[in-house]
mmCIF file of C-alpha atoms in Angstrom:
data_model
loop_
_atom_site.group_PDB
_atom_site.id
_atom_site.type_symbol
_atom_site.label_atom_id
_atom_site.label_comp_id
_atom_site.label_asym_id
_atom_site.label_seq_id
_atom_site.Cartn_x
_atom_site.Cartn_y
_atom_site.Cartn_z
ATOM 1 C CA MET A 1 127.625 227.451 71.854
ATOM 2 C CA LYS A 2 127.510 223.917 73.262
ATOM 3 C CA LYS A 3 125.694 222.720 70.163
ATOM 4 C CA SER A 4 128.356 224.143 67.818
ATOM 5 C CA LEU A 5 131.168 222.605 69.903
ATOM 6 C CA PHE A 6 129.359 219.278 69.791
ATOM 7 C CA LEU A 7 128.977 219.502 65.999
ATOM 8 C CA ILE A 8 132.660 220.388 65.538
ATOM 9 C CA GLY A 9 133.666 217.482 67.783
ATOM 10 C CA LEU A 10 131.372 215.119 65.927
ATOM 11 C CA SER A 11 132.743 216.306 62.570
ATOM 12 C CA LEU A 12 136.317 215.803 63.789
ATOM 13 C CA MET A 13 135.521 212.298 64.912
ATOM 14 C CA ILE A 14 133.731 211.320 61.710
ATOM 15 C CA ILE A 15 136.376 212.721 59.371
ATOM 16 C CA SER A 16 139.347 211.475 61.380
ATOM 17 C CA CYS A 17 137.818 207.998 61.509
ATOM 18 C CA ALA A 18 137.097 208.011 57.785
ATOM 19 C CA THR A 19 138.869 205.279 55.928
ATOM 20 C CA VAL A 20 142.426 206.043 54.929
ATOM 21 C CA ARG A 21 143.799 203.523 52.462
ATOM 22 C CA VAL A 22 147.571 203.312 52.047
ATOM 23 C CA ASN A 23 149.737 201.354 49.623
ATOM 24 C CA TYR A 24 153.433 200.971 50.395
ATOM 25 C CA ASP A 25 156.437 200.214 48.239
ATOM 26 C CA TYR A 26 160.136 200.130 49.089
ATOM 27 C CA GLU A 27 163.558 199.078 47.885
ATOM 28 C CA LYS A 28 164.244 195.628 49.396
ATOM 29 C CA ALA A 29 167.994 196.148 49.818
ATOM 30 C CA THR A 30 167.588 199.315 51.925
ATOM 31 C CA ASP A 31 168.981 199.400 55.470
ATOM 32 C CA PHE A 32 166.371 201.623 57.103
ATOM 33 C CA ASN A 33 168.428 201.857 60.327
ATOM 34 C CA THR A 34 170.872 204.222 58.583
ATOM 35 C CA TYR A 35 168.217 206.925 58.164
ATOM 36 C CA LYS A 36 167.975 209.174 61.227
ATOM 37 C CA THR A 37 167.689 212.694 59.752
ATOM 38 C CA TYR A 38 165.408 214.103 57.079
ATOM 39 C CA ASN A 39 164.359 217.287 55.324
ATOM 40 C CA TYR A 40 162.018 218.284 52.515
ATOM 41 C CA TYR A 41 162.764 219.172 48.916
ATOM 42 C CA SER A 42 163.018 222.953 48.718
ATOM 43 C CA ASP A 43 161.074 223.082 45.443
ATOM 44 C CA MET A 44 158.336 220.689 46.597
ATOM 45 C CA ASN A 45 154.897 221.391 45.145
ATOM 46 C CA THR A 46 152.359 219.502 47.261
ATOM 47 C CA GLY A 47 149.360 220.414 45.126
ATOM 48 C CA MET A 48 147.613 221.828 48.221
ATOM 49 C CA SER A 49 147.035 225.288 49.583
ATOM 50 C CA GLU A 50 149.864 226.764 51.636
ATOM 51 C CA LEU A 51 147.841 226.318 54.832
ATOM 52 C CA ASP A 52 147.015 222.671 54.081
ATOM 53 C CA SER A 53 150.661 222.003 53.131
ATOM 54 C CA ARG A 54 151.776 223.432 56.463
ATOM 55 C CA ARG A 55 149.208 221.320 58.346
ATOM 56 C CA LEU A 56 150.358 218.161 56.571
ATOM 57 C CA LEU A 57 154.082 218.844 57.047
ATOM 58 C CA ASP A 58 153.552 219.684 60.739
ATOM 59 C CA ALA A 59 151.768 216.346 61.198
ATOM 60 C CA LEU A 60 154.555 214.567 59.272
ATOM 61 C CA ASP A 61 157.249 216.248 61.405
ATOM 62 C CA ALA A 62 155.478 215.163 64.598
ATOM 63 C CA GLY A 63 155.108 211.598 63.320
ATOM 64 C CA LEU A 64 158.728 211.273 62.205
ATOM 65 C CA GLN A 65 160.042 212.825 65.422
ATOM 66 C CA ALA A 66 157.940 210.339 67.407
ATOM 67 C CA LYS A 67 159.885 207.635 65.525
ATOM 68 C CA GLY A 68 163.169 209.183 66.705
ATOM 69 C CA MET A 69 164.041 211.074 63.531
ATOM 70 C CA THR A 70 165.339 214.630 63.380
ATOM 71 C CA LEU A 71 164.759 217.453 60.894
ATOM 72 C CA SER A 72 168.230 218.460 59.660
ATOM 73 C CA ASP A 73 169.974 220.844 57.264
ATOM 74 C CA SER A 74 172.255 217.957 56.196
ATOM 75 C CA PRO A 75 169.742 215.100 56.103
ATOM 76 C CA ASP A 76 170.193 211.396 55.410
ATOM 77 C CA PHE A 77 167.206 211.571 53.078
ATOM 78 C CA LEU A 78 164.761 214.029 51.527
ATOM 79 C CA ILE A 79 160.988 213.858 51.460
ATOM 80 C CA ASN A 80 158.765 214.763 48.528
ATOM 81 C CA VAL A 81 154.991 215.075 48.949
ATOM 82 C CA LYS A 82 152.486 215.498 46.124
ATOM 83 C CA SER A 83 148.737 215.309 46.119
ATOM 84 C CA SER A 84 145.787 215.370 43.797
ATOM 85 C CA THR A 85 142.033 215.324 44.234
ATOM 86 C CA TYR A 86 139.538 213.379 42.190
ATOM 87 C CA HIS A 87 135.848 212.569 42.215
ATOM 88 C CA GLU A 88 134.554 209.016 42.256
ATOM 89 C CA ALA A 89 132.214 208.204 39.432
ATOM 90 C CA GLN A 90 128.611 208.067 40.538
ATOM 91 C CA ARG A 91 127.265 204.582 40.631
ATOM 92 C CA SER A 92 124.242 204.487 38.424
ATOM 93 C CA ASN A 93 123.418 201.897 35.840
ATOM 94 C CA MET A 94 120.734 200.412 33.659
ATOM 95 C CA GLY A 95 119.971 196.746 33.270
ATOM 96 C CA VAL A 96 117.663 194.788 30.990
ATOM 97 C CA GLY A 97 116.609 191.220 31.659
ATOM 98 C CA VAL A 98 114.491 188.629 29.872
ATOM 99 C CA GLY A 99 113.492 185.264 31.272
ATOM 100 C CA GLY A 100 110.933 182.565 31.014
ATOM 101 C CA SER A 101 109.817 179.101 32.026
ATOM 102 C CA GLY A 102 107.373 176.800 30.353
ATOM 103 C CA GLY A 103 105.047 178.791 28.115
ATOM 104 C CA ASN A 104 105.538 182.059 29.993
ATOM 105 C CA VAL A 105 108.008 184.755 29.033
ATOM 106 C CA GLY A 106 108.737 187.848 31.098
ATOM 107 C CA GLY A 107 111.106 190.749 31.046
ATOM 108 C CA GLY A 108 112.178 193.685 33.118
ATOM 109 C CA ILE A 109 114.189 196.864 33.076
ATOM 110 C CA SER A 110 115.942 198.488 36.001
ATOM 111 C CA ILE A 111 117.527 201.899 36.034
ATOM 112 C CA GLY A 112 119.837 203.294 38.710
ATOM 113 C CA ILE A 113 119.373 206.968 39.357
ATOM 114 C CA PRO A 114 122.323 208.870 40.828
ATOM 115 C CA VAL A 115 121.489 210.400 44.188
ATOM 116 C CA GLY A 116 123.686 213.097 45.728
ATOM 117 C CA GLN A 117 127.042 214.270 44.510
ATOM 118 C CA ALA A 118 130.125 212.327 43.552
ATOM 119 C CA LYS A 119 132.489 211.785 46.497
ATOM 120 C CA ALA A 120 135.676 213.826 46.487
ATOM 121 C CA ASN A 121 138.892 211.996 47.402
ATOM 122 C CA ARG A 122 142.486 213.058 47.854
ATOM 123 C CA GLU A 123 145.537 211.016 46.959
ATOM 124 C CA ILE A 124 148.776 211.986 48.727
ATOM 125 C CA VAL A 125 152.099 210.471 47.665
ATOM 126 C CA PHE A 126 154.947 210.431 50.201
ATOM 127 C CA GLU A 127 158.396 209.701 48.747
ATOM 128 C CA PHE A 128 161.577 209.183 50.795
ATOM 129 C CA VAL A 129 164.641 209.739 48.616
ATOM 130 C CA ASP A 130 168.333 209.151 49.347
ATOM 131 C CA GLU A 131 170.050 211.252 46.707
ATOM 132 C CA ASN A 132 173.522 209.958 47.688
ATOM 133 C CA LYS A 133 172.810 206.232 47.423
ATOM 134 C CA SER A 134 169.772 204.484 46.008
ATOM 135 C CA GLY A 135 167.393 207.311 45.101
ATOM 136 C CA LEU A 136 163.767 206.574 45.960
ATOM 137 C CA PHE A 137 163.804 203.948 48.715
ATOM 138 C CA TRP A 138 160.332 204.157 50.290
ATOM 139 C CA GLN A 139 156.928 205.343 49.064
ATOM 140 C CA ALA A 140 153.434 205.489 50.511
ATOM 141 C CA ILE A 141 150.321 206.455 48.567
ATOM 142 C CA SER A 142 147.315 207.371 50.697
ATOM 143 C CA GLU A 143 143.720 207.801 49.567
ATOM 144 C CA SER A 144 141.022 209.313 51.731
ATOM 145 C CA ALA A 145 137.836 211.362 51.613
ATOM 146 C CA TYR A 146 138.306 215.068 51.004
ATOM 147 C CA GLN A 147 136.188 218.063 51.943
ATOM 148 C CA ALA A 148 137.517 221.285 50.460
ATOM 149 C CA ASN A 149 135.401 223.473 52.727
ATOM 150 C CA ALA A 150 136.063 221.633 56.024
ATOM 151 C CA LYS A 151 137.005 223.680 59.086
ATOM 152 C CA PRO A 152 140.747 224.025 59.853
ATOM 153 C CA GLU A 153 140.425 221.799 62.954
ATOM 154 C CA VAL A 154 138.843 219.059 60.856
ATOM 155 C CA LYS A 155 141.553 219.291 58.194
ATOM 156 C CA GLU A 156 144.282 219.160 60.839
ATOM 157 C CA SER A 157 142.711 216.086 62.414
ATOM 158 C CA GLN A 158 142.408 214.381 59.037
ATOM 159 C CA PHE A 159 146.053 215.081 58.151
ATOM 160 C CA LYS A 160 147.135 213.620 61.503
ATOM 161 C CA ALA A 161 145.110 210.462 60.791
ATOM 162 C CA ILE A 162 146.622 210.179 57.293
ATOM 163 C CA VAL A 163 150.187 210.623 58.556
ATOM 164 C CA GLU A 164 149.630 208.129 61.380
ATOM 165 C CA LYS A 165 148.408 205.508 58.908
ATOM 166 C CA VAL A 166 151.199 206.286 56.413
ATOM 167 C CA LEU A 167 153.978 206.103 59.008
ATOM 168 C CA SER A 168 152.607 202.871 60.451
ATOM 169 C CA GLY A 169 154.318 201.249 57.456
ATOM 170 C CA TYR A 170 157.705 202.897 58.035
ATOM 171 C CA PRO A 171 160.116 201.305 58.337
ATOM 172 C CA PRO A 172 158.745 198.170 56.707
ATOM 173 C CA ALA A 173 158.722 195.062 58.863
ATOM 174 C CA PRO A 174 161.670 192.806 58.077
ATOM 175 C CA LYS A 175 160.811 189.730 56.009
ATOM 176 C CA LYS A 176 161.265 186.426 57.807
#
């Protein structure tokens, strides 16, 4: 029992510490102070299972509420979330080289052999949309490792780490 708890804890730590890369974009003229309430598009298709969608949206709710925002039926803006998974190409290659000096000539061939499986990654796009004013005003695109068969606790921890990293860029720091 202790061994399995240790392994789950270790897995949580490894996956939650895995690199989450995020790119941000936003409309420069936006006054982010006017946005205090939010909701989600009713027809949102996240591209994830219902359970994973719920885990992600719960983490997003907690993160936004920690920033002082409120889920509302008449929101200031709507949120759209979409995701996709992809596999990185395996890094294997072949090289041929020829060289010489003086009267000697030599050559060589090297071949890279793929070891293991291609890494699975998930891209999640977060879009904040003001349908009454400017439309899309803030976007974050996250990329991170993905394990389809991870335990629910591990997935929950990973979604929390993704949301924390994503919301670290909201609102954007004012330009000086």
